[in-house]
Amino acid sequence: MNLDQPSRTYTCSWCGLTSSGTDLSCSACGAEVDVRAVVSRSGWTVLPGRRDMAKLQFGQSFCQIEGTYVPVADMNLAASDSVYFTHHVLLWKDPAVAVTSMGLKGAWKRMLAGMPLIMTQAAGPGHIAFSRDLPGELIALPLQHGQTIDVREHLFMVATNAVTYDWFASNIWFSTKEGDETETHYPLGMFLDRFTAQGVPGLLLLHAGGNVFVRTLEAHQTILVKPTAFLFKDTSVQMRLHIEKPAGTWRSWRSWGDRYFWLRLHGPGRVAVQSAFEPMEDNGRTLVDHSGATHRQW
Amino acid sequence: MTDPHLPPPLPPMPGAPQAHRAVDPGAPLIRLQCQWCQSMNEPGALACRTCGAPLDVKDMVSDSGWREAPRIKDMTEIHFGASTCQVEGEIVPVAEINLGQGDSVFFEHHVLLWKDDTTAMSVLPLTGGVKRALAGMPFIISVAHGPGRVAFSRDATGELVVLPLHPGQELDVREHAFLLCSHTVQYTFLRIKGLRNILFGGNGMFMDRFIASGTQGLLLLHGYGNVFERTLRPGESIQVEPGAFLYKDASVTMDVESIKLTSGLFGGTSMNLARMTGPGRVGIQSMYVHHSTE
C-alpha cells in the first residue's frame, strides 16, 4: 500500500479540482465538500454554497471569503504574488500593500463604452480585501493552464496576475429610430471581458447579483437567456440576439413594449446566469437594424 | 481543553454587566461571556441578553483579524432598562421595541416602520440646527416614549449591529447609519476636520457621536451587506474605502489619503482611502456607499 496516496479522492462539482476531500471546502474555489450538486430538472446547477470564512489558495497566497449577503474576498498576498482589480471594489488594505495602476490598451474605446479606464494592481506581502455594493454571490473561477472565459462587463472583481485580461466587441446590438434620431442599444454592453490563464493556473473572482446558476450546453444545443442576466461563458459558446413578439397587433409591430429581446447561446460549453438582473427599459421606438438577430412570432 | 482556533477571550469592558440571575452563593460561579459585547450571561442562555449575539457558536474571526458582527437569530430578544428589543427577519432585519414605562428611544424619522397608535412621540432637542441642515443631516431626531411598541428598519439588505454602550464609552458613527438609540445615551455630532476629509472622506461634514455617561445604553445600527469589526492596537493603522466606514471608537483617528493612479495620455484619477489609526474598534460594511473618485 502506498501511504503517500490519499485514501480517497474527491472531485469538486464546481471547479473540477481533484483532492483528498478531507477539507471542509475546496481549496481552489471554496465550494463545500461532500454536498450533492444541486441540479434543477432543466439542467441548471446552483453555485455550491460556501462556508463563511472558506479559504482558497492560489500560488503562495490565500483568499478568505467572509460574509454571506455581500461577501468579502480577503486576500493574504505572499511576497511573490499580486492581483489586479477595478479600483472601486477595494474595501480595505494594509498600508504596506502597494497599489499601482496597470496599463490597458484601447483607452479611447473603453472610455466610450463606459468601461473602467484604469485597472489597479496590488502586490504582496500583506492583506487586501474586495467587495461590491450589491447583495449576491462571489464566484470563484479557478482557470487551468490555457483556459479562457468570457465575462459580461462590470462583473469582474479581482484576478491573480497569472490571468491575462483582454476584451472584445460583444457584437450584440440593435438600433431604434424615432424621427431623425437613431439610437443603438447594447443589451450586453459594447464589450465583453476575456480572461485567460497563461502558463500557470490562476484564480478569477466575479460578483453576481442574487444567486448564480451554471449549465453546460451540448454541441448545437441552444438556450435563450435575458441579456442582463448573462454572467459568463466558455469561449466555445456562441452568442446571437433573438427577438420574439406576438403577431397581429399594431403595438407589437411597431414598439418595443411587446417585444422580447433574448440572448441565444449556442453550445458546446458552460454558461452562467444571475437571478438578480436589470430590466431592459422600453423606449417604444421602431426597430431599424440589429446584429443579425433571429426572429419568432407567436 | 481550549480550542487553538478560537481567539483568546476578550477582557471585560469597563462597566460590562454581570449575569443577571441570582445564583446560589455556595455553587461554583459559571457565567457565559458574550464574545461580541463582553457582557456576562446566566448559564444555559442561548443568546446574549444585552446584544442578542448567539452564545453557542464560535466567534467568526478572519485571518486578518476582522470579526463578523454576530448573525442575530430571528426573534432574538434583547433587554435594556425596562424595555425589550426583538430582532425579526434576517435579510432586512426589523428591530421591534417594546418600551417600558419611563423608557424611550430616539431615531431618524425615516427608519420608523410601524408603531402602536398610543406610543407617544416627541422631538429630541438639538443644538446646531442650521449646521445640521446645511450638512444634510436630519434636522429633527424623533423620540418614542414608553409604554408602547415601535419598530424600525432600513431600506436595504444588511445586518443589524447591536452595540451596548457601557458607561464611559464613546462611539462615532457614519451619518444616517444609526437605527435607534436608548434615551440614556447622550447624542451629539462632531464636525469632520480637514477639507480633504470632508471632500473625499465620503462621510459628509459630520459624524454622529454617542456617549454613555452614567448608565449603560443600547445603540442599534444598520450596516449594508455584512458588517465586520476589528480592534486596532495603539498606533496600528488600516486603510479603508471611505464608503465602507460604519463606526469607530472615539479614540480611533480617521484621515483621508489619496493614491494617484495614471492612465497614460488619458490622465488619471486618484483613489481615496481613509486611514484609521488605533487604539480602538473599527466597524465596516461590505456593501459600501461608493463615492466617485473621479
XYZ file of C-alpha atoms in Angstrom:
592
model
C 0.000 0.000 0.000
C 1.373 3.405 -0.929
C 0.976 5.662 2.091
C 1.706 8.755 0.003
C -1.551 8.334 -1.893
C -4.743 9.741 -0.340
C -7.196 7.061 0.804
C -9.952 8.622 -1.340
C -10.265 11.266 -3.967
C -12.892 13.941 -4.291
C -13.683 15.935 -7.433
C -15.173 19.365 -6.807
C -18.539 19.652 -8.534
C -17.924 23.348 -9.308
C -14.311 23.700 -10.485
C -13.306 20.065 -11.084
C -10.273 20.089 -8.766
C -9.360 16.629 -7.518
C -8.264 16.495 -3.885
C -8.275 14.177 -0.909
C -11.638 15.627 0.167
C -10.550 15.850 3.787
C -11.074 19.619 3.998
C -14.474 21.194 4.581
C -14.293 23.252 1.407
C -12.490 23.078 -1.943
C -9.132 24.848 -1.725
C -9.431 26.199 -5.273
C -12.941 27.657 -5.318
C -14.295 27.406 -1.752
C -17.294 25.204 -2.626
C -18.386 22.955 0.215
C -17.061 19.392 0.093
C -19.372 16.411 0.480
C -22.538 18.137 -0.600
C -24.584 16.897 -3.518
C -24.574 19.058 -6.594
C -27.951 20.764 -6.722
C -29.211 20.451 -10.285
C -32.655 21.592 -11.418
C -34.767 19.413 -13.686
C -33.859 21.685 -16.575
C -30.142 21.150 -16.007
C -29.022 24.309 -14.188
C -26.553 23.758 -11.345
C -26.744 26.119 -8.371
C -23.438 27.701 -7.384
C -22.418 25.497 -4.428
C -22.681 27.141 -1.037
C -19.550 28.330 0.704
C -18.929 28.131 4.386
C -18.360 31.527 5.896
C -14.586 32.094 6.176
C -13.843 29.458 3.491
C -10.215 29.710 2.431
C -8.867 29.376 -1.116
C -5.231 29.009 -2.087
C -3.516 30.468 -5.136
C 0.252 30.455 -5.546
C 1.682 31.093 -2.105
C -1.301 33.260 -1.161
C -4.715 32.726 0.384
C -8.154 34.242 -0.126
C -10.737 34.037 2.635
C -14.384 34.611 1.697
C -16.234 36.351 4.526
C -19.908 37.171 4.905
C -22.931 35.904 3.059
C -25.108 38.831 1.920
C -22.351 40.874 0.281
C -19.302 38.606 0.575
C -15.818 39.989 1.010
C -12.717 38.460 -0.639
C -9.979 38.985 1.968
C -6.589 38.182 0.419
C -3.363 37.435 2.238
C -0.825 38.055 -0.519
C 2.580 36.442 -0.356
C 5.608 38.485 -1.416
C 5.783 36.710 -4.763
C 2.077 37.156 -5.666
C -0.033 40.026 -6.942
C -3.615 40.648 -8.083
C -5.395 43.198 -10.254
C -8.857 44.713 -9.901
C -11.038 47.678 -10.804
C -10.348 50.329 -8.197
C -13.944 50.776 -6.986
C -14.072 47.244 -5.487
C -11.286 47.865 -2.955
C -12.734 47.589 0.569
C -9.655 47.909 2.773
C -5.926 47.160 2.743
C -2.867 47.111 4.936
C -0.997 50.391 4.496
C 2.093 48.403 3.438
C 0.374 46.894 0.368
C 1.338 48.992 -2.655
C -1.380 49.809 -5.193
C -0.385 50.904 -8.693
C -2.189 51.368 -11.994
C -1.976 48.760 -14.765
C -1.716 49.722 -18.416
C -4.689 48.914 -20.648
C -4.887 49.082 -24.404
C -7.702 50.846 -26.241
C -8.351 53.508 -23.613
C -10.415 55.661 -26.001
C -12.769 52.802 -26.923
C -13.077 51.758 -23.277
C -13.970 55.295 -22.283
C -16.655 55.490 -24.994
C -18.059 52.142 -23.890
C -18.250 53.166 -20.217
C -15.738 50.517 -19.185
C -13.221 51.250 -16.423
C -10.248 53.142 -17.801
C -7.884 52.163 -15.077
C -7.135 48.703 -13.767
C -5.266 48.660 -10.478
C -2.868 46.063 -9.152
C -1.647 45.208 -5.675
C 1.486 43.282 -4.775
C 2.235 41.273 -1.643
C 3.150 40.835 1.082
C 0.098 41.944 3.018
C -3.657 41.857 3.322
C -6.116 43.465 0.901
C -9.886 42.935 0.652
C -12.539 43.465 -2.008
C -16.323 43.631 -2.171
C -19.043 45.112 -4.364
C -22.093 47.178 -3.474
C -24.779 44.633 -4.336
C -26.235 41.635 -2.476
C -25.235 38.476 -4.268
C -22.707 35.718 -4.601
C -18.975 35.687 -5.000
C -17.955 33.317 -7.815
C -14.515 31.743 -7.696
C -13.374 30.527 -11.114
C -10.043 28.702 -10.955
C -8.615 28.801 -14.508
C -6.380 25.940 -15.566
C -3.397 26.429 -17.867
C -4.664 27.735 -21.231
C -8.302 28.040 -20.096
C -10.206 31.144 -21.245
C -13.520 32.561 -20.070
C -15.708 35.421 -21.350
C -17.413 37.611 -18.754
C -20.045 40.324 -19.064
C -18.637 43.756 -18.272
C -18.694 45.232 -14.729
C -18.904 41.798 -13.058
C -15.174 41.304 -12.654
C -13.869 41.734 -9.131
C -10.265 40.561 -8.902
C -7.852 38.180 -10.667
C -4.393 36.847 -9.960
C -1.581 38.112 -12.166
C -1.235 34.695 -13.812
C -4.515 35.516 -15.583
C -4.316 37.844 -18.576
C -7.039 40.353 -19.264
C -8.382 41.255 -22.692
C -11.695 42.486 -24.101
C -13.585 42.236 -27.357
C -16.717 43.629 -29.033
C -19.843 41.764 -27.933
C -21.459 42.315 -31.366
C -24.914 42.075 -29.802
C -26.864 45.217 -30.651
C -29.983 46.688 -32.205
C -30.993 50.168 -33.372
C -34.246 52.027 -32.851
C -35.416 55.150 -34.634
C -37.823 57.973 -33.919
C -37.956 60.836 -36.399
C -34.398 61.596 -37.432
C -32.927 60.179 -34.247
C -31.384 56.709 -34.368
C -30.183 55.048 -31.183
C -28.048 51.912 -30.884
C -28.581 49.636 -27.878
C -26.107 47.090 -26.495
C -28.011 44.686 -24.206
C -24.729 43.012 -23.136
C -22.672 46.198 -23.228
C -20.387 47.090 -26.125
C -17.611 44.804 -24.946
C -17.057 41.559 -23.068
C -14.107 40.863 -20.777
C -11.900 37.879 -21.626
C -9.656 36.197 -19.051
C -7.018 33.560 -19.878
C -4.675 31.587 -17.614
C -1.296 31.813 -19.327
C 1.443 29.425 -18.341
C 0.253 28.627 -14.836
C -3.225 28.220 -13.288
C -4.880 31.368 -11.979
C -7.889 32.493 -9.983
C -10.669 34.790 -11.176
C -13.289 36.196 -8.789
C -16.590 37.648 -10.020
C -19.509 39.121 -8.085
C -23.039 38.456 -9.315
C -26.373 39.878 -8.211
C -28.619 37.383 -6.424
C -27.959 33.681 -6.980
C -25.809 32.098 -9.656
C -26.673 29.159 -11.881
C -24.418 27.393 -14.357
C -25.217 24.918 -17.118
C -23.186 23.004 -19.694
C -24.663 23.065 -23.185
C -24.115 20.144 -25.533
C -22.851 20.793 -29.065
C -25.552 22.608 -31.106
C -27.796 22.888 -28.046
C -29.199 26.401 -27.648
C -30.857 28.293 -24.839
C -32.394 31.750 -24.540
C -31.419 33.912 -21.560
C -32.147 37.511 -20.639
C -29.137 39.529 -21.821
C -28.770 41.358 -18.494
C -28.858 38.039 -16.573
C -25.918 36.613 -18.529
C -22.750 36.199 -16.438
C -20.032 34.246 -18.209
C -19.429 31.571 -20.834
C -16.751 29.355 -22.263
C -15.254 30.761 -25.468
C -16.733 27.816 -27.388
C -20.257 29.140 -26.709
C -21.557 31.415 -29.486
C -23.990 34.294 -28.922
C -26.714 35.852 -31.040
C -29.560 38.283 -30.480
C -33.056 36.774 -30.655
C -36.329 38.735 -30.871
C -39.784 37.355 -30.121
C -43.090 39.157 -30.421
C -46.784 38.385 -30.602
C -48.252 38.544 -34.105
C -51.038 40.719 -35.400
C -51.116 43.832 -33.221
C -50.127 47.328 -34.192
C -48.177 47.762 -30.943
C -46.220 44.529 -31.387
C -45.270 45.507 -34.914
C -44.085 48.970 -34.033
C -42.974 49.307 -30.443
C -40.561 47.667 -28.041
C -43.294 47.247 -25.478
C -44.451 43.867 -26.738
C -41.093 42.627 -27.988
C -38.877 40.256 -26.056
C -35.140 40.560 -26.556
C -33.189 37.443 -25.770
C -29.599 36.297 -25.916
C -29.361 32.998 -27.776
C -26.436 30.890 -26.544
C -25.161 28.002 -28.722
C -23.201 25.116 -27.186
C -20.913 23.421 -26.567
C -19.683 24.857 -23.290
C -20.581 26.324 -19.928
C -22.897 29.283 -19.489
C -23.899 31.048 -16.253
C -26.688 33.431 -15.270
C -27.517 35.555 -12.220
C -31.001 35.719 -10.707
C -30.990 39.478 -9.980
C -30.666 41.450 -13.181
C -31.583 44.857 -14.535
C -34.778 45.126 -16.571
C -34.472 46.307 -20.158
C -36.471 49.507 -20.421
C -38.984 50.100 -23.181
C -38.332 53.189 -25.288
C -41.259 52.313 -27.607
C -39.425 53.125 -30.834
C -39.235 51.391 -34.200
C -36.571 48.718 -34.645
C -34.490 49.571 -37.734
C -31.378 47.382 -37.579
C -29.729 44.693 -35.492
C -26.712 42.380 -35.250
C -28.177 39.525 -37.281
C -30.919 38.556 -34.846
C -33.158 35.532 -35.215
C -36.913 36.180 -35.014
C -40.025 34.409 -33.880
C -43.652 35.494 -33.810
C -46.290 33.842 -31.689
C -9.377 21.910 26.575
C -9.013 25.184 24.749
C -9.687 25.199 21.002
C -6.486 26.555 19.370
C -8.579 28.113 16.568
C -10.555 30.260 18.947
C -9.269 33.773 19.656
C -8.198 34.462 23.222
C -11.060 35.608 25.446
C -11.587 39.345 25.356
C -11.057 41.267 28.592
C -14.293 42.516 30.140
C -15.177 46.066 29.150
C -15.360 48.580 31.961
C -18.883 48.603 33.274
C -19.967 45.496 31.333
C -22.941 43.968 33.133
C -22.637 40.757 35.073
C -25.008 37.806 34.985
C -28.476 38.964 35.855
C -29.841 35.904 37.622
C -29.020 35.434 41.293
C -27.002 32.252 41.915
C -26.510 30.029 44.898
C -23.547 31.527 46.807
C -22.278 28.048 47.547
C -22.319 26.896 43.925
C -19.358 27.431 41.577
C -19.823 30.635 39.562
C -20.413 29.760 35.906
C -21.075 32.666 33.572
C -21.120 32.924 29.832
C -19.257 35.894 28.424
C -20.577 37.253 25.134
C -17.781 37.355 22.560
C -19.341 40.409 20.880
C -20.118 42.817 23.726
C -18.376 41.070 26.663
C -21.496 41.125 28.831
C -21.970 38.233 31.227
C -24.953 35.919 30.859
C -26.535 33.281 33.055
C -25.700 29.597 32.410
C -27.908 27.994 29.775
C -28.618 31.213 27.896
C -28.630 30.742 24.107
C -28.300 34.402 23.139
C -26.691 37.358 24.887
C -29.277 39.207 26.947
C -27.608 42.540 26.170
C -26.809 42.356 22.449
C -28.584 39.232 21.151
C -25.446 37.551 19.799
C -25.674 33.734 19.820
C -23.629 32.345 22.721
C -23.289 28.803 21.416
C -21.235 29.477 18.264
C -17.587 30.181 17.674
C -16.516 33.733 17.164
C -16.045 34.243 13.419
C -12.657 35.904 13.021
C -10.827 36.094 9.685
C -7.100 35.520 9.386
C -6.621 39.261 9.026
C -8.342 39.927 12.346
C -11.858 41.069 11.333
C -14.729 39.771 13.446
C -18.076 39.296 11.791
C -20.946 41.013 13.536
C -22.915 38.141 15.094
C -25.805 36.932 12.963
C -28.704 37.513 15.325
C -31.214 34.682 15.199
C -34.706 35.537 14.089
C -36.907 36.644 17.028
C -33.984 37.085 19.438
C -34.885 39.336 22.364
C -32.542 41.956 23.839
C -33.123 43.707 27.169
C -32.391 47.317 28.059
C -33.804 49.189 31.051
C -37.422 48.125 31.474
C -37.740 47.511 27.733
C -37.040 44.761 25.234
C -35.986 44.731 21.607
C -36.882 41.780 19.395
C -34.924 41.347 16.170
C -37.127 39.973 13.405
C -36.141 38.813 9.934
C -32.690 38.280 8.513
C -32.372 39.874 5.074
C -33.587 43.332 6.084
C -33.974 42.879 9.841
C -36.551 44.769 11.884
C -35.929 45.978 15.448
C -39.230 45.818 17.314
C -39.086 47.676 20.619
C -41.459 47.083 23.496
C -40.849 50.227 25.545
C -41.357 50.047 29.277
C -42.802 52.862 31.343
C -40.197 55.626 31.643
C -38.033 54.373 28.770
C -37.643 55.999 25.382
C -35.588 55.638 22.197
C -34.542 58.237 19.648
C -34.126 57.760 15.887
C -34.167 59.425 12.473
C -37.794 59.519 11.377
C -37.303 57.735 8.013
C -36.414 54.418 9.725
C -39.728 54.135 11.566
C -41.581 51.067 10.256
C -44.697 50.983 12.465
C -45.855 51.911 15.943
C -48.781 51.461 18.287
C -51.299 54.214 17.995
C -50.790 55.012 21.662
C -46.980 55.239 21.647
C -46.156 58.853 22.484
C -43.738 60.775 20.252
C -41.680 63.914 20.734
C -38.625 65.630 19.269
C -35.094 65.480 20.681
C -33.795 68.983 21.382
C -30.700 69.525 19.248
C -28.135 72.259 19.024
C -26.617 73.460 15.747
C -29.765 73.061 13.690
C -28.555 75.300 10.872
C -25.247 73.453 10.622
C -27.098 70.130 10.531
C -29.440 71.329 7.825
C -26.539 72.644 5.711
C -24.646 69.375 6.138
C -27.581 67.242 5.030
C -28.020 65.694 8.468
C -31.550 65.142 9.767
C -32.898 68.351 11.215
C -35.222 66.502 13.526
C -34.453 63.482 15.674
C -37.655 61.843 16.885
C -38.241 60.199 20.258
C -40.691 57.409 21.068
C -41.782 57.089 24.709
C -42.999 54.036 26.587
C -45.179 52.309 27.300
C -45.863 51.056 23.807
C -44.412 49.295 20.810
C -42.483 50.775 17.917
C -40.474 49.091 15.129
C -37.624 50.194 12.880
C -35.934 49.022 9.704
C -33.906 50.425 6.833
C -34.295 50.084 3.077
C -31.550 47.662 2.014
C -30.162 44.193 2.612
C -27.895 44.204 5.606
C -27.234 43.403 9.210
C -28.474 44.899 12.402
C -25.499 45.726 14.634
C -26.279 45.794 18.338
C -23.777 47.854 20.303
C -24.372 48.035 24.047
C -22.600 51.166 25.275
C -21.041 50.702 28.669
C -20.567 53.744 30.935
C -17.681 55.874 29.687
C -17.798 54.587 26.104
C -17.910 56.991 23.174
C -18.689 55.802 19.668
C -18.545 57.694 16.369
C -20.974 56.542 13.677
C -21.320 57.307 9.991
C -24.172 59.761 9.476
C -27.585 58.187 8.718
C -26.308 54.722 9.783
C -27.847 54.684 13.264
C -31.197 52.991 13.554
C -32.129 53.816 17.137
C -30.591 54.541 20.500
C -31.839 54.303 24.064
C -32.544 57.557 25.897
C -29.778 57.035 28.454
C -27.179 57.656 25.749
C -26.119 61.214 25.011
C -26.285 62.139 21.328
C -24.174 64.774 19.683
C -22.350 65.246 16.415
C -18.854 66.269 15.540
C -17.510 68.075 12.542
C -15.017 66.105 10.491
C -11.772 68.053 10.488
C -9.795 68.840 7.352
C -11.030 69.863 3.914
C -9.708 66.659 2.308
C -11.563 64.533 4.865
C -14.800 66.406 4.157
C -14.493 66.431 0.359
C -13.125 62.936 -0.230
C -13.925 61.099 3.007
C -17.359 60.053 1.836
C -18.855 60.730 5.257
C -20.063 64.281 4.740
C -19.182 67.069 7.149
C -20.349 65.464 10.366
C -20.363 62.176 12.219
C -22.784 61.137 14.913
C -21.263 60.657 18.372
C -22.920 58.574 21.076
C -21.725 58.842 24.674
C -22.764 56.583 27.541
C -22.009 58.696 30.576
C -23.760 57.437 33.708
C -25.598 54.251 32.816
C -25.418 51.582 30.159
C -27.235 52.276 26.899
C -28.123 50.469 23.711
C -27.268 51.609 20.185
C -28.530 49.824 17.077
C -27.013 50.424 13.653
C -27.942 49.027 10.263
C -24.959 48.122 8.097
C -25.389 47.470 4.394
C -24.329 43.936 3.393
C -22.185 42.238 6.032
C -20.574 44.019 8.962
C -17.067 43.362 10.262
C -15.236 44.751 13.268
C -11.549 44.911 14.064
C -9.715 46.189 17.124
C -6.623 48.235 16.311
C -3.705 48.381 18.712
C -2.223 51.775 19.653
C -0.532 53.207 16.545
C -1.751 50.373 14.299
C -3.474 51.627 11.174
C -5.501 50.302 8.286
C -6.749 51.893 5.067
C -10.482 51.573 4.392
C -12.721 52.578 1.484
C -14.428 55.686 2.974
C -17.885 54.473 1.951
C -17.343 51.262 3.955
C -16.744 53.038 7.266
C -19.569 52.342 9.702
C -18.396 53.122 13.253
C -15.334 53.566 15.393
C -14.366 54.186 18.981
C -13.741 57.867 19.630
C -10.073 57.012 20.287
C -9.568 55.928 16.647
C -8.424 58.709 14.318
C -9.500 58.936 10.677
C -7.575 60.715 7.895
C -8.186 60.511 4.177
C -5.226 59.709 1.938
C -5.086 59.738 -1.861
C -3.362 57.277 -4.155
C -2.685 58.692 -7.602
C -3.499 56.354 -10.497
C -2.494 57.300 -14.034
C -3.644 56.026 -17.408
C -1.127 57.485 -19.838
C -2.482 60.106 -22.222
C -5.902 59.996 -20.620
C -4.578 61.454 -17.393
C -5.683 59.515 -14.377
C -7.606 59.550 -11.180
C -6.969 59.290 -7.504
C -8.235 56.670 -5.126
C -9.143 57.968 -1.671
C -8.793 55.733 1.348
C -9.474 56.519 4.998
C -6.540 55.681 7.245
C -7.889 54.541 10.605
C -5.327 54.546 13.419
C -5.805 52.821 16.768
C -6.286 52.207 19.572
C -9.893 51.096 19.367
C -12.574 49.351 17.370
C -13.397 49.980 13.717
C -16.582 48.669 12.075
C -17.065 48.426 8.306
C -19.897 47.376 5.974
C -19.219 45.263 2.881
C -21.893 46.868 0.665
C -20.409 50.287 0.874
C -21.733 53.591 -0.290
C -19.470 54.187 -3.255
C -18.310 57.706 -3.759
C -16.898 58.615 -7.123
C -13.171 59.091 -7.066
C -13.023 60.665 -10.479
